[in-house]
Structures are given as structure tokens and as C-alpha cells.
Amino acid sequence: MSLERTQVINFNSGPCALPTSVLEEAAKGLLNYKGTGIGLAELSHRSGYFGQIVNDLAGLIRTQLEVPPTHEVLFTQGGATGQFSAVVLNLLARHRLLYPELSEEERVMDYVVTGNWSKKASEEAGRLGGGVVNVVTDARTVSEDHKSFASIPPHTSFQFSKKPAFVYYCENETIDGVQFSTDPASPAAFPWESIKEEDFVPVVGDYSSSFLSRPIPDLARHALIYAGAQKNLGPAGLTVLIVRKDCLVDTDAAAKLGAQPVPITMDWKVIHANNSLYNTPPMFSMYVSQLVLEHAQAQGGMPAIKLMNERKKDILYDVLDEGAAKGLFRLRVEKASRSWMNQTFHVLGAGKEELFLEQADKAGLKALAGHRQVGGVRVSLYNAISEEQTEVLVSFIREFIKENAA
Amino acid sequence: MSLERTQVINFNSGPCALPTSVLEEAAKGLLNYKGTGIGLAELSHRSGYFGQIVNDLAGLIRTQLEVPPTHEVLFTQGGATGQFSAVVLNLLARHRLLYPELSEEERVMDYVVTGNWSKKASEEAGRLGGGVVNVVTDARTVSEDHKSFASIPPHTSFQFSKKPAFVYYCENETIDGVQFSTDPASPAAFPWESIKEEDFVPVVGDYSSSFLSRPIPDLARHALIYAGAQKNLGPAGLTVLIVRKDCLVDTDAAAKLGAQPVPITMDWKVIHANNSLYNTPPMFSMYVSQLVLEHAQAQGGMPAIKLMNERKKDILYDVLDEGAAKGLFRLRVEKASRSWMNQTFHVLGAGKEELFLEQADKAGLKALAGHRQVGGVRVSLYNAISEEQTEVLVSFIREFIKENAA
């Protein structure tokens, strides 16, 4: 069966849906970029045309997220997983330059573990060594089964170190559907008050799956915000870094003091010194990302997108709660920690979950199966999913509840 | 002025021209992949559709280059520059596991420096440390000005170490237009006879700019062949590795013995264990690469492509030699070391080079300016440049000689 784009809604968790109008424009640029007779992927990355894309893309991110002048917007490859390593290498190098006298045991890396991705990041820090990992909190300890990630634990339980090399967290956990709250008064907000300002502790936020879905609270206080492109930005292969300037350090000098040398493509200072063009970048991903951000700006930018995403998740959680109240669904995540981007739930009753997924697929509602690690159903409401498309899903779910609730 | 693809010929050195029919197909797939109603960049990298692309792409490379079963075909990100570091980290880890008792001074990395890229690779090895760099040859010592790379030095001058951790060379140097000969009897061929078989020394070849332009001589004897995609394969952002299985080593075990830990995205064994899907890969680049290789296969595969590229470079070098004989051109590179992919030359006489580039541009012959480090003119005849397009350039040059030679 051959389907048109209009016949399906792609709820994939990432790579995920991109706006059709953007893809249509990109398809043209792939063959002929701005009337040059040459496609975008065939141009020199050192050409004026591409230099403009790099600058425009950085400028659009800067504008939409209100990035302060204290921070640089950089581009690299390797995904969030590449940054799991780069964060450790660059920030331990910084720590070495600032405090050369400390032993490895005194170079502590604080990880806030609230899901599978922050857990993986903390494991990579342990693998690389050069310092010790302190798990500030492990959200599994507060879950019902002590195995799953179902909430951001209460602030009061966070065990920050005294002077860590950095503090690391993942803002939205895609697999589990757990997200920090934007409301600083919420128990599920990032506990900035526990990190003393005078220490200038670098705070790192992995924003891969919530980047550009809403404004970033306290962006200016972060040392690094980073994100893989393949959710709200563009095709996989591009990673965006928003780095505080004092974290662009001379890693060669740090290596002379005993820090681990940093592979040149992972060295933030080198990336910055070369305007993100030290080597050939993922040009097509950057081009599509620029188009996506122009599209977002035309929609009203972050304030409008935030409101849209808020309405989308509200109507979806409403119908899921309705199903839960009727005993048909079980939502894993506590209300205060629910993700705006990824909604996870289980359909209860023998064969009901398979039926749900099968009927959804037939109705053109695609890619709703949960992550292989946790099962269940997962909806992803990234920016390219419209309110109308969300309503189609909500109607489908409402109908399913009517037919299947006891 | 708005140009059509048919009005220009793109001689860019990389990223470079891709076949129009491939880009047309990719533009469709970007919006709707195989009638799924979902574009290629929007599909899950864990979907059956994408798994098929990974397997097909590896299979096509395996077939076209006759990769033996001793070697794995893997995909990663970060470009050749990323592998400058990964080669050092993985192969020093291997060396550590085999010879844990050696000191760092005894872990020697042999670099054959024949151009800017092999020089950069050797510099990265020096930066990372963990062993010492031995420059087997520096081609600049045999050039006229002792500064430029103009030939592969004679075999007899190569100073290999006794038991290096690896030997590294770059098969084609894009900036300079210097390439190893495929004829083992040529003085510009890779001197395999100097590397004793019984030592099992890992030989690493950077094939970024000649990959898939002709068969790889002695592929089976290499520990690693690697290449960025953005020449004969596909859009930038993808790196291909062909690794001998015994070089996929447990870098964590090596780190316990004192080797440097390897960032997880650079660990070849991890990439292999996860079928190149440890994290989200550069999906669109891989998709286009698959289409390019299907196109290449339809053209007759490596044997046909080799013959085509041979004819292309022959007719071009013929006209360049003609211009040189008339005192209008100066070719930097010695005949035996001339690149098939990149032809570099200077136009002599006040203002003549500017005139050449200006007239070429007006005639739709694009991107012929030499690399910023060396100047002059550089033609690049990658696979997507047809014989007919090469003839158009040759006619233009012949006309230019007629009008401008004294």
C-alpha cells in the first residue's frame, strides 16, 4: 500500500516528523540551491552560500532561545552520545586548569539521573575516568518498582557535591517521558538553589528531545546546553552546542597538567575558533535546520510554539487520564514530571495494547509503540505535529476508550 | 542570474557533484520513503526500512570494493578528521593489549606524510600522545621548494620503524593532487615490501578523496581503510570504515592497562557490536550513499568506473601538459604521483590565472580555484563528472591555450 504524507501522522520519538513545507523546500535545494545550478550537498562548505547558512542558523537559535552574549552557538557531529564524552573531556580539562593541585578523586562529576539517557551519560563519565562520578539522585529509588524512571525525585533528596567539576542533567527523558518542570516552584523543577552561585559550577543540560519546544529556563546559568538535531530541528547528524565562553578551554594546556587529551573534533574551543567549520560539517542537516527555524519563526517563535505544545500535551494527557480513570490505561509518570514531548502509557487488559497499536496503525497513526526497553505506548508530540493532528489522535483514543473500557 | 543544473559543471573538490538522477530520487525519498507517507529523515533509525539501508549500503561497498570476509564495513560520523583521533586511540589500545609491557616511547606510530591531510593526521597523533610519531617520509623534503607536496618520495627513502603500532598513509591528497600509484612497480606505489608480513603491522589508509573511484589495491592487507562520504559517495556527515576484525579491540580492557580511554562514539568495537547503530546515524547521508552506489553499479561498478576515471584524467592531463609545453601552465605534481581525482596547476603570466578562472566561471565551469593554502587552479574529476563534462572543460582549456600561449 502506497500512502501519501497527508494519510499518516508520524508520532515517532526521533528522528521524527518535519514540516512538509520545509521538506518540499529542502528537496528543491538538494537539486539546485538558490539558482546556483548546484545542489546544497554539492557546494563547498567554505563557500559564501554555506557560510551564510552557518551564521543564519546560529542567529536563529540565538534569537529564538534568547541566548545571551556570554554564550556561543556551535555545531558539531556525533549526536548527544558524542557529547556524553565531550562534556567529560572538556569540563575536566577546565577543572584541571583551574585546580591543577587536586587529585582525581577530588574531581567530582555530579550526575542527576532521571532516565535512561542521563544514566548512559553518567556511565560514559565512569568509563572515561579522569574524575569520579557522583550520582546526585537516581530517580529509580523513588519509583514504585524501584526499577523504572517515573518522576523527578524531590529536590530535598539531591546530593550535590561541594565543588563538582560540573553538574549534569537531561531535561527531557524520551524513553520514559519524564521532564523537568519549567515552574521553579514545582518539586520537579531543576533545583538551582542547591547550586551556590559563588562556586560558578558548570551546569550541563542535555536538551536533545525538548530543544526548541519551549524557552529554556535559566539558559544563562548553564555552562552548556546541547541537543541532537533529530527532534524539533532537522535531520540526524547535527549536534548543537550552546556553550558559556569560559568553558571553551585550552585542552592541550590541560593535557600538559595531566588531563586527558581531547580528540580534536570534540574540542569545543577548536570548534569555536573555526566557526564550526574545522572540518566538513553535516551541511544538509544544517540547511534543513535553518529552514525549520525560519518556519518556526513564521509560526510566532518560541512563545507561540510553547503555547501550541502546551495545548497539545494538555488535551492528550486529559484523554489519557480519562482512560486511566476508567481502568483502561496506566500512565507511568507522575503528573508533575510529565513530558511535553513524549507521553508514555500502558493499555491494560489481555491483548488490548496490541489492539490499540494495530487499530492506530490502520487509522494512519504511526510509530506509537513504546521504546524496546520499556514497552507500552509512546506518543511523541514534537513541534511538527500540529494541534489538528493531535486532535485526530485524541479522538481515536476517546473512541478506543468508549469501545474497550469496562 | 538563476542557473539550471544543466548549465553548470561543478568541479568542486568536495563536497562535490552528485549524480542528478540520484538527487531527484533522494528528493522524493525526503518527502515520502517507499510509499510509507513518511520521509526518510523522519523514520526511526531502528525501523526495518532503515536497517535495510544500513545492510544494503554495507553490502554494496563490500561488493564493489571486493571487501574480504576478514574485514567489517562500518559507518560513523565526524569525518576523516574524527578518524585522525580514532585511529590513534583504537590502534594504541590494540598495541597495549598485545604488548602491555612496552613503554610509551616504544609505541611508535609511523606516518607517511605526502600532503596536508597526512600531515594533519600525524599532528593529531602527536597531540593525543600515548605513543610517539615517526614520520616515515616527509614529501616536502624532495620537492623543489622544500615546502610543497609534489610527489610520493622514492620507496628507498621510507624510514619505517621496526614494529610500529600502525603505519598510516593518505592515498590521495586532495589539496596537492598527489596520489599513490595503483601500479606496484611504480616508484609512487605504496611500499608494501618494506612492511614485513610476519609483523602483522596494521596499515591504515585514508581514502577519503579516492574512495570508490577505482579498486583499492591490497585492500585485504589493510587494517583500516576509511573515507568521508562527501566525494564519490554522498552528502557530508557520514564516514565509512573498512576494518580488519582483529582491530576491533576491547578499549576498556586496554584502558585498564594504561591506554587512553576511547570516547564511546569513536570505539570501533562498539560501532561494530551495534551494527553501526549505537546512536542515531546520519540517515539521510546513508540513504543518498546507497542510491549513489546503486547508480555506480548500474554504470558497471568499479571496473567501469575505473576506466571512466582513467580516461577523464588522461584527456585532462594531456591538455594541461600541452599548456605546460607552451609555457602557459605549470603543473605542481610529478607525473608518477599525479592524482586521478584532483588536478592542480598554475596559469603563468600576469593576470592570466584570474582570467582563466573568470572565463571558466562565465562558461559555467564552476569551483576551479585552488585550495586557499596553495592557490592556483584545481580541477576535481570525481565520479559524478561525466566524460562529456570533462571534454567540455578540456575544450575550454584548449581554447584558452590557443588564445593565451605566447
Short mmCIF file of C-alpha atoms in Angstrom, two decimals, chain A residues 1-6 8-10 12 14-20 23-24 26-28 30-32 34-46 76-82 84-85 89 120 124 127-129 230 234-239 251-252 255 260-267 270 278-284 288 366-367 371-372, chain B residues 1-6 8-10 12 14-20 23-24 26-28 30-32 34-46 77-82 84-85 89 117 120 124 127-129 230 234-239 251-252 255 260-267 270 278-284 288 366-367 371-372:
data_model
loop_
_atom_site.label_atom_id
_atom_site.label_comp_id
_atom_site.label_asym_id
_atom_site.label_seq_id
_atom_site.Cartn_x
_atom_site.Cartn_y
_atom_site.Cartn_z
CA MET A 1 0.00 0.00 0.00
CA SER A 2 1.38 3.36 -1.00
CA LEU A 3 0.50 6.23 1.30
CA GLU A 4 0.63 10.00 0.92
CA ARG A 5 2.03 12.25 3.65
CA THR A 6 -1.50 13.52 4.28
CA VAL A 8 -0.44 9.40 8.01
CA ILE A 9 0.58 11.13 11.22
CA ASN A 10 4.09 10.23 12.31
CA ASN A 12 7.93 8.75 16.02
CA GLY A 14 13.00 10.79 16.89
CA PRO A 15 14.05 11.04 14.17
CA CYS A 16 10.57 12.45 13.87
CA ALA A 17 8.18 14.37 11.67
CA LEU A 18 9.43 17.54 10.00
CA PRO A 19 7.17 20.21 8.46
CA THR A 20 6.10 19.24 4.93
CA LEU A 23 10.93 19.26 3.24
CA GLU A 24 9.49 20.50 -0.06
CA ALA A 26 14.79 21.26 1.02
CA ALA A 27 14.04 18.86 -1.83
CA LYS A 28 14.42 21.76 -4.25
CA LEU A 30 19.05 19.46 -2.81
CA LEU A 31 18.99 19.78 -6.60
CA ASN A 32 19.60 23.47 -7.04
CA LYS A 34 19.37 29.43 -4.76
CA GLY A 35 19.71 29.25 -8.54
CA THR A 36 23.40 28.31 -8.46
CA GLY A 37 22.71 25.25 -10.60
CA ILE A 38 24.40 23.28 -7.80
CA GLY A 39 22.67 21.37 -5.00
CA LEU A 40 23.23 22.24 -1.35
CA ALA A 41 25.09 18.99 -0.62
CA GLU A 42 27.41 19.65 -3.57
CA LEU A 43 28.54 23.15 -2.55
CA SER A 44 31.80 23.85 -0.79
CA HIS A 45 31.37 24.21 2.96
CA ARG A 46 33.81 27.13 2.62
CA THR A 76 29.26 19.55 15.55
CA GLN A 77 28.60 15.89 14.71
CA GLY A 78 28.31 12.71 16.76
CA GLY A 79 24.92 13.24 18.40
CA ALA A 80 24.20 13.58 22.09
CA THR A 81 26.20 10.40 22.65
CA GLY A 82 29.30 12.15 21.30
CA PHE A 84 28.45 12.37 26.67
CA SER A 85 32.21 12.06 26.17
CA LEU A 89 36.78 15.71 28.48
CA LYS A 120 24.02 6.45 29.95
CA GLU A 124 30.29 7.17 29.92
CA ARG A 127 34.19 4.73 31.55
CA LEU A 128 36.37 7.69 30.62
CA GLY A 129 37.61 8.34 34.14
CA GLN A 230 16.70 14.99 15.05
CA GLY A 234 16.31 18.78 11.47
CA PRO A 235 17.72 15.54 10.06
CA ALA A 236 20.02 13.40 12.22
CA GLY A 237 23.76 14.03 12.01
CA LEU A 238 23.92 17.51 13.52
CA THR A 239 24.53 18.42 17.18
CA THR A 251 42.62 21.36 26.39
CA ASP A 252 46.23 20.98 25.20
CA ALA A 255 46.71 17.79 28.99
CA GLN A 260 43.16 13.52 29.18
CA PRO A 261 43.85 14.82 25.68
CA VAL A 262 40.67 15.65 23.74
CA PRO A 263 40.13 14.31 20.20
CA ILE A 264 40.23 17.39 18.00
CA THR A 265 36.66 17.04 16.70
CA MET A 266 35.41 17.00 20.32
CA ASP A 267 37.37 20.07 21.42
CA VAL A 270 38.68 24.33 18.33
CA TYR A 278 37.12 22.92 11.44
CA ASN A 279 36.20 20.05 9.14
CA THR A 280 33.34 19.44 6.71
CA PRO A 281 30.09 19.78 8.68
CA PRO A 282 26.80 17.90 8.12
CA MET A 283 25.71 20.51 5.58
CA PHE A 284 22.34 19.15 4.57
CA VAL A 288 17.15 21.83 6.73
CA LYS A 366 2.14 5.67 13.04
CA ALA A 367 5.09 4.79 15.29
CA HIS A 371 10.75 2.08 23.38
CA ARG A 372 12.03 -1.50 23.27
CA MET B 1 21.15 35.06 -12.51
CA SER B 2 19.36 31.80 -11.92
CA LEU B 3 21.03 28.72 -13.40
CA GLU B 4 19.82 25.20 -14.12
CA ARG B 5 21.89 22.13 -13.23
CA THR B 6 22.44 21.54 -16.94
CA VAL B 8 26.92 24.38 -14.93
CA ILE B 9 29.61 21.78 -14.29
CA ASN B 10 30.64 21.62 -10.64
CA ASN B 12 34.32 21.35 -6.53
CA GLY B 14 34.40 18.11 -2.03
CA PRO B 15 31.65 18.28 -1.12
CA CYS B 16 31.26 17.76 -4.83
CA ALA B 17 28.85 16.95 -7.61
CA LEU B 18 26.45 14.06 -7.15
CA PRO B 19 24.51 12.36 -9.96
CA THR B 20 21.36 14.32 -10.85
CA LEU B 23 19.40 13.62 -6.16
CA GLU B 24 16.00 13.51 -7.88
CA ALA B 26 16.56 11.40 -2.88
CA ALA B 27 14.35 14.49 -3.10
CA LYS B 28 11.33 12.19 -3.42
CA LEU B 30 12.95 13.05 1.62
CA LEU B 31 9.18 13.60 1.44
CA ASN B 32 7.91 10.05 1.18
CA LYS B 34 8.86 3.95 -0.36
CA GLY B 35 5.20 4.89 -0.04
CA THR B 36 5.25 4.98 3.77
CA GLY B 37 3.87 8.52 3.76
CA ILE B 38 6.92 9.38 5.89
CA GLY B 39 10.17 10.94 4.68
CA LEU B 40 13.50 9.16 5.08
CA ALA B 41 14.80 11.68 7.63
CA GLU B 42 11.62 11.21 9.70
CA LEU B 43 11.78 7.43 10.02
CA SER B 44 13.13 5.64 13.06
CA HIS B 45 16.73 4.55 12.62
CA ARG B 46 15.61 1.32 14.32
CA GLN B 77 30.18 10.39 11.97
CA GLY B 78 32.89 13.00 12.44
CA GLY B 79 34.57 12.86 9.03
CA ALA B 80 38.14 11.87 8.31
CA THR B 81 39.24 14.32 10.99
CA GLY B 82 37.35 12.30 13.59
CA PHE B 84 42.59 11.04 12.80
CA SER B 85 41.91 10.64 16.53
CA LEU B 89 43.08 5.66 20.18
CA TRP B 117 45.94 15.64 5.23
CA LYS B 120 47.37 16.87 9.87
CA GLU B 124 46.76 14.84 15.80
CA ARG B 127 48.64 15.94 20.18
CA LEU B 128 46.93 12.88 21.62
CA GLY B 129 50.14 11.18 22.75
CA GLN B 230 31.46 13.74 0.58
CA GLY B 234 27.18 11.03 -0.69
CA PRO B 235 26.42 14.14 1.38
CA ALA B 236 28.85 15.18 4.14
CA GLY B 237 28.27 13.83 7.63
CA LEU B 238 28.97 10.14 7.03
CA THR B 239 32.29 8.31 7.47
CA THR B 251 39.43 -0.49 24.55
CA ASP B 252 38.12 -0.66 28.13
CA ALA B 255 42.48 1.40 29.38
CA GLN B 260 43.82 6.19 26.89
CA PRO B 261 40.09 5.59 27.22
CA VAL B 262 38.24 5.94 23.91
CA PRO B 263 35.12 8.13 23.64
CA ILE B 264 32.30 5.69 23.01
CA THR B 265 31.33 7.09 19.58
CA MET B 266 34.95 6.57 18.43
CA ASP B 267 35.23 2.99 19.66
CA VAL B 270 31.21 -0.64 19.92
CA TYR B 278 24.90 2.59 18.62
CA ASN B 279 23.35 6.04 18.35
CA THR B 280 21.31 7.80 15.68
CA PRO B 281 23.36 7.74 12.45
CA PRO B 282 23.43 10.37 9.67
CA MET B 283 20.46 8.71 8.00
CA PHE B 284 19.99 10.94 5.01
CA VAL B 288 21.84 9.03 -0.64
CA LYS B 366 32.46 26.20 -11.51
CA ALA B 367 34.66 25.88 -8.42
CA HIS B 371 42.73 25.39 -2.17
CA ARG B 372 43.31 28.53 -0.10
#
